[in-house]
DNA sequence: TGGGATATCATGGGACCATATGGGCGTCAA
DNA sequence: TTGACGCCCATATGGTCCCATGATATCCCA
């Protein structure tokens, strides 16, 4: 497996740590991702986690803009300034900081959700609800992306 | 790490000093930046800090403009004339001068914000509010620039 | 097919270390 | 002389490492 797929829910311990699922850890080591970069999803209350290559798309766009461009400035503020580094401990756990809790509503448990080139942290019930809502959306409006 | 990323908030002590986050200090030494050049951000109430190479992009743009361009004239006035030099002490702290306080509204705490090739000083609550506003902007209008 | 052995993984907690922070002292300049 | 600044050390808080325990799935063999 070389992509982040499926989901799993783990408990946060008394020290505020949570184990990253083994399957995700093996993808991380396979891609040689040692420093995790995390930032808020632009749409959902979830934290995206992956390597620094996640920034590439944004940085290409920023670099192509005028030095004084407010849009480029705002984007850099979010993706460069709004991200957080996380390191797994030797057991493969990551600390669940307020940065994560505040944006996701996570309290006692974390749902890890695969997103192919990265994975996300969700509050379990929010994940279920959002997934159901998305399914309902497709059911009524169809798959059209417009 | 060779870029300024993420953010951190530190307290100003009784002598008006604040510790630059360890991660940012290591980027500075890695880039062999000893004298910090600081100037006001063009859009936000924040101070930009970095090496003199920060001026490169501005100077390229100024050079490409007409000699009589009011835009280039203004940019030089701000970037060349409006900057100040700062030095870290042996512990990696920098003095928070009135130059910084007046433009940013910083009082008791400083939020250091990574911007890839430089970092910025923000008043914590201003940073949070501005970031939230920028995110909302992208959420409603999309990521398209221009 | 079932039951026990074993490996893998999540969880819990103690010890240690890096870093932010606070404050003392000497030096230099206004 | 006084105040600002640079240099030094002392301390605490939080993060990281290390080892132990418990749970669950997998395998192997009878």
mmCIF file of C-alpha atoms (C1' of nucleotides) in Angstrom:
data_model
loop_
_atom_site.group_PDB
_atom_site.id
_atom_site.type_symbol
_atom_site.label_atom_id
_atom_site.label_comp_id
_atom_site.label_asym_id
_atom_site.label_seq_id
_atom_site.Cartn_x
_atom_site.Cartn_y
_atom_site.Cartn_z
ATOM 1 C CA UNK A 1 0.000 0.000 0.000
ATOM 2 C CA UNK A 2 1.478 3.346 -1.008
ATOM 3 C CA UNK A 3 -1.561 5.563 -0.582
ATOM 4 C CA UNK A 4 -3.560 6.660 2.432
ATOM 5 C CA UNK A 5 -6.837 4.730 2.261
ATOM 6 C CA UNK A 6 -9.684 3.754 4.574
ATOM 7 C CA UNK A 7 -10.254 5.096 8.079
ATOM 8 C CA UNK A 8 -9.742 4.170 11.701
ATOM 9 C CA UNK A 9 -10.690 5.618 15.068
ATOM 10 C CA UNK A 10 -8.306 5.660 18.031
ATOM 11 C CA UNK A 11 -8.555 6.924 21.589
ATOM 12 C CA UNK A 12 -6.643 9.883 23.016
ATOM 13 C CA UNK A 13 -4.710 8.908 26.143
ATOM 14 C CA UNK A 14 -4.312 10.822 29.403
ATOM 15 C CA UNK A 15 -1.313 12.721 28.037
ATOM 16 C CA UNK A 16 -3.242 13.863 24.992
ATOM 17 C CA UNK A 17 -1.591 11.511 22.520
ATOM 18 C CA UNK A 18 -3.180 9.298 19.874
ATOM 19 C CA UNK A 19 -1.689 6.433 17.886
ATOM 20 C CA UNK A 20 -1.556 6.882 14.137
ATOM 21 C CA UNK A 21 -2.932 3.682 12.536
ATOM 22 C CA UNK A 22 -0.203 1.268 11.554
ATOM 23 C CA UNK A 23 -1.263 1.260 7.898
ATOM 24 C CA UNK A 24 -0.813 5.043 7.675
ATOM 25 C CA UNK A 25 2.539 4.889 9.415
ATOM 26 C CA UNK A 26 3.842 2.399 6.892
ATOM 27 C CA UNK A 27 2.767 4.704 4.046
ATOM 28 C CA UNK A 28 4.608 7.553 5.753
ATOM 29 C CA UNK A 29 7.843 5.586 6.049
ATOM 30 C CA UNK A 30 7.426 4.282 2.512
ATOM 31 C CA UNK A 31 7.224 7.870 1.266
ATOM 32 C CA UNK A 32 10.036 8.813 3.624
ATOM 33 C CA UNK A 33 7.913 11.470 5.308
ATOM 34 C CA UNK A 34 9.497 12.245 8.646
ATOM 35 C CA UNK A 35 8.206 15.710 9.436
ATOM 36 C CA UNK A 36 4.443 15.964 9.242
ATOM 37 C CA UNK A 37 2.957 19.241 8.070
ATOM 38 C CA UNK A 38 -0.619 19.876 9.186
ATOM 39 C CA UNK A 39 -3.125 22.545 8.256
ATOM 40 C CA UNK A 40 -6.844 23.162 8.240
ATOM 41 C CA UNK A 41 -8.925 21.801 5.408
ATOM 42 C CA UNK A 42 -10.328 24.687 3.385
ATOM 43 C CA UNK A 43 -13.863 23.313 3.472
ATOM 44 C CA UNK A 44 -14.386 20.812 6.299
ATOM 45 C CA UNK A 45 -13.554 20.954 10.025
ATOM 46 C CA UNK A 46 -10.649 18.565 9.568
ATOM 47 C CA UNK A 47 -6.860 18.735 9.785
ATOM 48 C CA UNK A 48 -4.871 17.600 6.761
ATOM 49 C CA UNK A 49 -1.604 15.815 7.465
ATOM 50 C CA UNK A 50 1.172 14.969 5.047
ATOM 51 C CA UNK A 51 4.635 15.852 3.824
ATOM 52 C CA UNK A 52 5.834 19.258 2.716
ATOM 53 C CA UNK A 53 4.997 18.328 -0.867
ATOM 54 C CA UNK A 54 1.443 19.254 0.080
ATOM 55 C CA UNK A 55 2.557 22.888 -0.206
ATOM 56 C CA UNK A 56 3.844 22.618 -3.762
ATOM 57 C CA UNK A 57 0.577 23.420 -5.468
ATOM 58 C CA UNK A 58 0.043 26.560 -3.397
ATOM 59 C CA UNK A 59 3.594 27.788 -3.715
ATOM 60 C CA UNK A 60 3.597 27.555 -7.481
ATOM 61 C CA UNK A 61 0.559 29.789 -7.525
ATOM 62 C CA UNK A 62 2.029 32.261 -5.035
ATOM 63 C CA UNK A 63 5.332 32.528 -6.902
ATOM 64 C CA UNK A 64 3.582 33.408 -10.150
ATOM 65 C CA UNK A 65 1.864 36.435 -8.612
ATOM 66 C CA UNK A 66 2.923 40.050 -8.227
ATOM 67 C CA UNK A 67 4.990 40.809 -5.097
ATOM 68 C CA UNK A 68 2.269 43.075 -3.811
ATOM 69 C CA UNK A 69 -0.658 40.770 -4.635
ATOM 70 C CA UNK A 70 -3.081 40.651 -1.689
ATOM 71 C CA UNK A 71 -4.363 37.232 -2.798
ATOM 72 C CA UNK A 72 -0.887 35.706 -2.775
ATOM 73 C CA UNK A 73 -0.234 37.330 0.587
ATOM 74 C CA UNK A 74 -3.419 35.839 2.044
ATOM 75 C CA UNK A 75 -2.671 32.400 0.669
ATOM 76 C CA UNK A 76 0.826 32.406 2.110
ATOM 77 C CA UNK A 77 -0.597 33.536 5.427
ATOM 78 C CA UNK A 78 -2.801 30.445 5.506
ATOM 79 C CA UNK A 79 -0.573 27.724 4.092
ATOM 80 C CA UNK A 80 2.805 28.910 5.363
ATOM 81 C CA UNK A 81 1.746 30.632 8.548
ATOM 82 C CA UNK A 82 -1.290 28.517 9.356
ATOM 83 C CA UNK A 83 0.382 25.135 9.281
ATOM 84 C CA UNK A 84 1.877 23.252 12.166
ATOM 85 C CA UNK A 85 4.651 20.687 12.330
ATOM 86 C CA UNK A 86 4.069 17.470 14.168
ATOM 87 C CA UNK A 87 6.414 14.659 14.975
ATOM 88 C CA UNK A 88 5.415 11.126 15.848
ATOM 89 C CA UNK A 89 7.008 9.710 18.954
ATOM 90 C CA UNK A 90 8.926 6.457 18.835
ATOM 91 C CA UNK A 91 5.633 4.600 19.262
ATOM 92 C CA UNK A 92 3.984 6.308 16.312
ATOM 93 C CA UNK A 93 1.764 8.618 18.329
ATOM 94 C CA UNK A 94 1.062 12.283 17.789
ATOM 95 C CA UNK A 95 0.037 14.871 20.375
ATOM 96 C CA UNK A 96 -3.480 16.245 19.906
ATOM 97 C CA UNK A 97 -2.930 19.975 20.418
ATOM 98 C CA UNK A 98 -5.496 22.745 20.798
ATOM 99 C CA UNK A 99 -4.741 23.665 17.195
ATOM 100 C CA UNK A 100 -6.317 20.337 16.236
ATOM 101 C CA UNK A 101 -9.072 20.273 18.854
ATOM 102 C CA UNK A 102 -10.328 23.787 18.212
ATOM 103 C CA UNK A 103 -10.731 23.402 14.483
ATOM 104 C CA UNK A 104 -12.123 19.853 14.446
ATOM 105 C CA UNK A 105 -14.074 19.567 17.676
ATOM 106 C CA UNK A 106 -12.069 16.476 18.606
ATOM 107 C CA UNK A 107 -12.272 15.610 22.316
ATOM 108 C CA UNK A 108 -11.730 11.959 23.305
ATOM 109 C CA UNK A 109 -11.271 10.090 20.026
ATOM 110 C CA UNK A 110 -9.766 10.780 16.586
ATOM 111 C CA UNK A 111 -10.872 9.360 13.259
ATOM 112 C CA UNK A 112 -8.025 9.034 10.762
ATOM 113 C CA UNK A 113 -9.277 9.371 7.194
ATOM 114 C CA UNK A 114 -7.188 8.429 4.156
ATOM 115 C CA UNK A 115 -7.102 10.943 1.308
ATOM 116 C CA UNK A 116 -4.665 9.232 -1.074
ATOM 117 C CA UNK A 117 -1.653 11.593 -0.862
ATOM 118 C CA UNK A 118 -2.391 12.685 2.702
ATOM 119 C CA UNK A 119 -4.695 11.821 5.555
ATOM 120 C CA UNK A 120 -7.004 13.798 7.798
ATOM 121 C CA UNK A 121 -7.995 14.037 11.445
ATOM 122 C CA UNK A 122 -11.711 14.236 12.192
ATOM 123 C CA UNK A 123 -14.001 14.146 15.173
ATOM 124 C CA UNK A 124 -15.662 10.714 14.743
ATOM 125 C CA UNK A 125 -19.261 11.898 14.778
ATOM 126 C CA UNK A 126 -18.464 14.836 12.492
ATOM 127 C CA UNK A 127 -16.866 12.477 10.014
ATOM 128 C CA UNK A 128 -19.919 10.215 9.970
ATOM 129 C CA UNK A 129 -22.312 13.128 9.652
ATOM 130 C CA UNK A 130 -20.321 14.867 6.922
ATOM 131 C CA UNK A 131 -19.949 11.645 4.989
ATOM 132 C CA UNK A 132 -23.695 11.029 5.222
ATOM 133 C CA UNK A 133 -24.396 14.590 4.118
ATOM 134 C CA UNK A 134 -22.051 14.214 1.157
ATOM 135 C CA UNK A 135 -23.734 10.962 0.195
ATOM 136 C CA UNK A 136 -27.129 12.600 0.411
ATOM 137 C CA UNK A 137 -25.858 15.476 -1.688
ATOM 138 C CA UNK A 138 -24.838 13.137 -4.473
ATOM 139 C CA UNK A 139 -28.103 11.241 -4.171
ATOM 140 C CA UNK A 140 -30.212 14.341 -4.745
ATOM 141 C CA UNK A 141 -28.041 16.471 -6.998
ATOM 142 C CA UNK A 142 -26.089 13.807 -8.789
ATOM 143 C CA UNK A 143 -22.346 13.722 -9.340
ATOM 144 C CA UNK A 144 -22.069 16.945 -11.312
ATOM 145 C CA UNK A 145 -19.214 19.045 -10.014
ATOM 146 C CA UNK A 146 -20.478 22.386 -11.275
ATOM 147 C CA UNK B 1 13.945 22.547 7.629
ATOM 148 C CA UNK B 2 15.138 25.358 5.404
ATOM 149 C CA UNK B 3 12.000 27.480 5.212
ATOM 150 C CA UNK B 4 10.047 29.516 7.734
ATOM 151 C CA UNK B 5 6.830 27.606 8.344
ATOM 152 C CA UNK B 6 4.144 27.353 11.004
ATOM 153 C CA UNK B 7 3.611 29.789 13.845
ATOM 154 C CA UNK B 8 4.304 30.202 17.553
ATOM 155 C CA UNK B 9 3.390 32.706 20.241
ATOM 156 C CA UNK B 10 5.883 33.848 22.864
ATOM 157 C CA UNK B 11 5.708 36.236 25.790
ATOM 158 C CA UNK B 12 7.522 39.564 26.060
ATOM 159 C CA UNK B 13 9.523 39.727 29.278
ATOM 160 C CA UNK B 14 9.961 42.631 31.684
ATOM 161 C CA UNK B 15 12.898 43.954 29.674
ATOM 162 C CA UNK B 16 10.875 44.067 26.471
ATOM 163 C CA UNK B 17 12.509 41.027 24.878
ATOM 164 C CA UNK B 18 10.905 38.052 23.174
ATOM 165 C CA UNK B 19 12.408 34.700 22.216
ATOM 166 C CA UNK B 20 12.457 33.876 18.516
ATOM 167 C CA UNK B 21 11.195 30.276 18.205
ATOM 168 C CA UNK B 22 13.972 27.730 18.024
ATOM 169 C CA UNK B 23 12.814 26.450 14.629
ATOM 170 C CA UNK B 24 13.087 29.922 13.098
ATOM 171 C CA UNK B 25 16.496 30.512 14.660
ATOM 172 C CA UNK B 26 17.831 27.340 13.099
ATOM 173 C CA UNK B 27 16.570 28.479 9.680
ATOM 174 C CA UNK B 28 18.336 31.798 10.210
ATOM 175 C CA UNK B 29 21.658 30.154 11.019
ATOM 176 C CA UNK B 30 21.190 27.683 8.184
ATOM 177 C CA UNK B 31 20.790 30.591 5.782
ATOM 178 C CA UNK B 32 23.619 32.385 7.536
ATOM 179 C CA UNK B 33 21.424 35.404 8.262
ATOM 180 C CA UNK B 34 23.060 37.435 11.008
ATOM 181 C CA UNK B 35 21.585 40.881 10.543
ATOM 182 C CA UNK B 36 17.807 40.899 10.438
ATOM 183 C CA UNK B 37 16.071 43.400 8.191
ATOM 184 C CA UNK B 38 12.543 44.348 9.255
ATOM 185 C CA UNK B 39 9.813 46.344 7.528
ATOM 186 C CA UNK B 40 6.059 46.750 7.524
ATOM 187 C CA UNK B 41 3.920 44.360 5.527
ATOM 188 C CA UNK B 42 2.154 46.145 2.665
ATOM 189 C CA UNK B 43 -1.234 44.628 3.423
ATOM 190 C CA UNK B 44 -1.413 43.501 7.044
ATOM 191 C CA UNK B 45 -0.444 45.100 10.386
ATOM 192 C CA UNK B 46 2.621 42.866 10.672
ATOM 193 C CA UNK B 47 6.390 43.253 10.601
ATOM 194 C CA UNK B 48 8.331 41.179 8.080
ATOM 195 C CA UNK B 49 11.722 39.895 9.203
ATOM 196 C CA UNK B 50 14.456 38.250 7.189
ATOM 197 C CA UNK B 51 17.818 38.691 5.508
ATOM 198 C CA UNK B 52 18.677 41.328 2.979
ATOM 199 C CA UNK B 53 17.752 38.872 0.225
ATOM 200 C CA UNK B 54 14.179 39.794 1.087
ATOM 201 C CA UNK B 55 14.730 42.961 -0.888
ATOM 202 C CA UNK B 56 15.641 41.077 -4.069
ATOM 203 C CA UNK B 57 12.101 40.499 -5.281
ATOM 204 C CA UNK B 58 11.094 44.102 -4.622
ATOM 205 C CA UNK B 59 14.208 45.459 -6.245
ATOM 206 C CA UNK B 60 13.665 43.325 -9.336
ATOM 207 C CA UNK B 61 10.180 44.725 -9.682
ATOM 208 C CA UNK B 62 11.360 48.286 -9.073
ATOM 209 C CA UNK B 63 14.076 47.847 -11.700
ATOM 210 C CA UNK B 64 11.550 46.584 -14.217
ATOM 211 C CA UNK B 65 9.332 49.619 -13.789
ATOM 212 C CA UNK B 66 9.685 52.985 -15.385
ATOM 213 C CA UNK B 67 12.148 55.264 -13.570
ATOM 214 C CA UNK B 68 9.353 57.724 -12.967
ATOM 215 C CA UNK B 69 6.824 55.098 -11.846
ATOM 216 C CA UNK B 70 5.034 56.378 -8.738
ATOM 217 C CA UNK B 71 4.388 52.763 -7.728
ATOM 218 C CA UNK B 72 8.102 51.882 -7.770
ATOM 219 C CA UNK B 73 8.935 55.152 -6.027
ATOM 220 C CA UNK B 74 6.493 54.382 -3.227
ATOM 221 C CA UNK B 75 7.720 50.797 -2.911
ATOM 222 C CA UNK B 76 11.318 51.947 -2.513
ATOM 223 C CA UNK B 77 10.297 54.576 0.001
ATOM 224 C CA UNK B 78 8.689 51.922 2.167
ATOM 225 C CA UNK B 79 11.040 48.999 1.657
ATOM 226 C CA UNK B 80 14.359 50.831 1.563
ATOM 227 C CA UNK B 81 13.562 53.800 3.748
ATOM 228 C CA UNK B 82 11.113 52.198 6.137
ATOM 229 C CA UNK B 83 13.105 49.204 7.306
ATOM 230 C CA UNK B 84 15.157 48.774 10.448
ATOM 231 C CA UNK B 85 17.969 46.406 11.425
ATOM 232 C CA UNK B 86 17.685 44.113 14.418
ATOM 233 C CA UNK B 87 20.103 41.757 16.137
ATOM 234 C CA UNK B 88 19.308 38.745 18.320
ATOM 235 C CA UNK B 89 21.005 38.469 21.694
ATOM 236 C CA UNK B 90 22.987 35.389 22.690
ATOM 237 C CA UNK B 91 19.798 33.618 23.807
ATOM 238 C CA UNK B 92 18.039 34.248 20.523
ATOM 239 C CA UNK B 93 15.760 37.025 21.744
ATOM 240 C CA UNK B 94 14.949 40.286 20.009
ATOM 241 C CA UNK B 95 13.904 43.601 21.548
ATOM 242 C CA UNK B 96 10.315 44.604 20.783
ATOM 243 C CA UNK B 97 10.702 48.285 19.904
ATOM 244 C CA UNK B 98 8.020 50.916 19.424
ATOM 245 C CA UNK B 99 8.595 50.541 15.677
ATOM 246 C CA UNK B 100 7.150 47.036 16.055
ATOM 247 C CA UNK B 101 4.507 47.802 18.668
ATOM 248 C CA UNK B 102 3.027 50.815 16.917
ATOM 249 C CA UNK B 103 2.475 49.145 13.574
ATOM 250 C CA UNK B 104 1.286 45.751 14.862
ATOM 251 C CA UNK B 105 -0.546 46.547 18.085
ATOM 252 C CA UNK B 106 1.668 44.059 19.933
ATOM 253 C CA UNK B 107 1.630 44.528 23.718
ATOM 254 C CA UNK B 108 2.369 41.476 25.877
ATOM 255 C CA UNK B 109 2.800 38.607 23.419
ATOM 256 C CA UNK B 110 4.165 38.121 19.906
ATOM 257 C CA UNK B 111 3.016 35.584 17.330
ATOM 258 C CA UNK B 112 5.797 34.532 14.962
ATOM 259 C CA UNK B 113 4.389 33.544 11.584
ATOM 260 C CA UNK B 114 6.402 31.646 8.957
ATOM 261 C CA UNK B 115 6.210 32.962 5.382
ATOM 262 C CA UNK B 116 8.630 30.574 3.649
ATOM 263 C CA UNK B 117 11.514 32.966 2.869
ATOM 264 C CA UNK B 118 10.903 35.212 5.874
ATOM 265 C CA UNK B 119 8.790 35.381 9.002
ATOM 266 C CA UNK B 120 6.471 37.955 10.515
ATOM 267 C CA UNK B 121 5.598 39.452 13.884
ATOM 268 C CA UNK B 122 1.903 39.738 14.695
ATOM 269 C CA UNK B 123 -0.305 40.629 17.623
ATOM 270 C CA UNK B 124 -1.778 37.186 18.470
ATOM 271 C CA UNK B 125 -5.442 38.125 18.256
ATOM 272 C CA UNK B 126 -4.902 40.087 15.035
ATOM 273 C CA UNK B 127 -3.235 37.069 13.472
ATOM 274 C CA UNK B 128 -6.113 34.774 14.384
ATOM 275 C CA UNK B 129 -8.724 37.210 13.126
ATOM 276 C CA UNK B 130 -6.896 37.916 9.871
ATOM 277 C CA UNK B 131 -6.337 34.241 9.217
ATOM 278 C CA UNK B 132 -9.998 33.468 9.804
ATOM 279 C CA UNK B 133 -10.990 36.273 7.452
ATOM 280 C CA UNK B 134 -8.602 35.007 4.762
ATOM 281 C CA UNK B 135 -9.943 31.487 5.102
ATOM 282 C CA UNK B 136 -13.502 32.710 4.789
ATOM 283 C CA UNK B 137 -12.483 34.671 1.722
ATOM 284 C CA UNK B 138 -11.154 31.560 0.015
ATOM 285 C CA UNK B 139 -14.100 29.478 1.176
ATOM 286 C CA UNK B 140 -16.634 31.749 -0.490
ATOM 287 C CA UNK B 141 -14.668 32.987 -3.487
ATOM 288 C CA UNK B 142 -12.481 29.957 -4.138
ATOM 289 C CA UNK B 143 -8.723 29.796 -4.548
ATOM 290 C CA UNK B 144 -8.602 31.556 -7.866
ATOM 291 C CA UNK B 145 -6.278 34.553 -7.955
ATOM 292 C CA UNK B 146 -6.935 37.723 -9.823
ATOM 293 C "C1'" DT C 1 -12.026 -27.028 12.808
ATOM 294 C "C1'" DG C 2 -10.760 -25.435 17.201
ATOM 295 C "C1'" DG C 3 -7.602 -23.905 20.556
ATOM 296 C "C1'" DG C 4 -3.355 -22.281 22.073
ATOM 297 C "C1'" DA C 5 0.940 -19.773 20.865
ATOM 298 C "C1'" DT C 6 2.836 -15.688 18.891
ATOM 299 C "C1'" DA C 7 3.340 -11.397 16.698
ATOM 300 C "C1'" DT C 8 1.567 -6.878 16.017
ATOM 301 C "C1'" DC C 9 -0.370 -2.913 17.613
ATOM 302 C "C1'" DA C 10 -2.614 0.362 20.787
ATOM 303 C "C1'" DT C 11 -2.217 2.240 25.398
ATOM 304 C "C1'" DG C 12 -0.225 3.790 29.859
ATOM 305 C "C1'" DG C 13 3.146 6.046 32.650
ATOM 306 C "C1'" DG C 14 7.987 7.422 34.471
ATOM 307 C "C1'" DA C 15 12.299 9.858 33.347
ATOM 308 C "C1'" DC C 16 14.823 13.031 30.868
ATOM 309 C "C1'" DC C 17 15.995 16.979 27.934
ATOM 310 C "C1'" DA C 18 15.317 21.111 25.005
ATOM 311 C "C1'" DT C 19 13.532 25.516 25.072
ATOM 312 C "C1'" DA C 20 11.223 29.496 26.624
ATOM 313 C "C1'" DT C 21 11.467 32.608 30.341
ATOM 314 C "C1'" DG C 22 13.078 35.356 34.269
ATOM 315 C "C1'" DG C 23 16.447 38.002 36.344
ATOM 316 C "C1'" DG C 24 21.461 39.548 37.812
ATOM 317 C "C1'" DC C 25 25.624 41.964 36.442
ATOM 318 C "C1'" DG C 26 28.901 44.575 33.684
ATOM 319 C "C1'" DT C 27 29.678 47.862 29.878
ATOM 320 C "C1'" DC C 28 29.010 51.664 26.984
ATOM 321 C "C1'" DA C 29 26.938 55.856 25.591
ATOM 322 C "C1'" DA C 30 23.968 59.860 26.228
ATOM 323 C "C1'" DT D 1 24.725 58.939 36.557
ATOM 324 C "C1'" DT D 2 21.258 56.614 34.453
ATOM 325 C "C1'" DG D 3 19.238 53.881 31.215
ATOM 326 C "C1'" DA D 4 19.734 50.690 27.354
ATOM 327 C "C1'" DC D 5 21.884 46.770 25.760
ATOM 328 C "C1'" DG D 6 24.739 42.500 25.678
ATOM 329 C "C1'" DC D 7 26.247 38.462 28.223
ATOM 330 C "C1'" DC D 8 25.623 35.021 31.779
ATOM 331 C "C1'" DC D 9 23.182 31.592 34.616
ATOM 332 C "C1'" DA D 10 19.081 29.665 36.908
ATOM 333 C "C1'" DT D 11 14.428 27.521 36.491
ATOM 334 C "C1'" DA D 12 10.168 25.459 34.911
ATOM 335 C "C1'" DT D 13 7.132 23.718 31.540
ATOM 336 C "C1'" DG D 14 6.158 20.918 27.958
ATOM 337 C "C1'" DG D 15 7.567 17.669 24.631
ATOM 338 C "C1'" DT D 16 10.208 13.429 23.543
ATOM 339 C "C1'" DC D 17 12.222 9.006 24.643
ATOM 340 C "C1'" DC D 18 12.066 4.675 26.822
ATOM 341 C "C1'" DC D 19 10.104 0.616 28.873
ATOM 342 C "C1'" DA D 20 5.968 -1.952 30.499
ATOM 343 C "C1'" DT D 21 1.294 -3.670 29.928
ATOM 344 C "C1'" DG D 22 -2.931 -5.009 27.564
ATOM 345 C "C1'" DA D 23 -5.725 -6.076 23.564
ATOM 346 C "C1'" DT D 24 -6.449 -8.060 19.131
ATOM 347 C "C1'" DA D 25 -5.552 -10.448 15.160
ATOM 348 C "C1'" DT D 26 -2.833 -14.155 12.874
ATOM 349 C "C1'" DC D 27 -0.711 -18.411 12.465
ATOM 350 C "C1'" DC D 28 0.283 -23.131 13.353
ATOM 351 C "C1'" DC D 29 -0.622 -27.569 14.570
ATOM 352 C "C1'" DA D 30 -3.293 -31.167 16.558
#
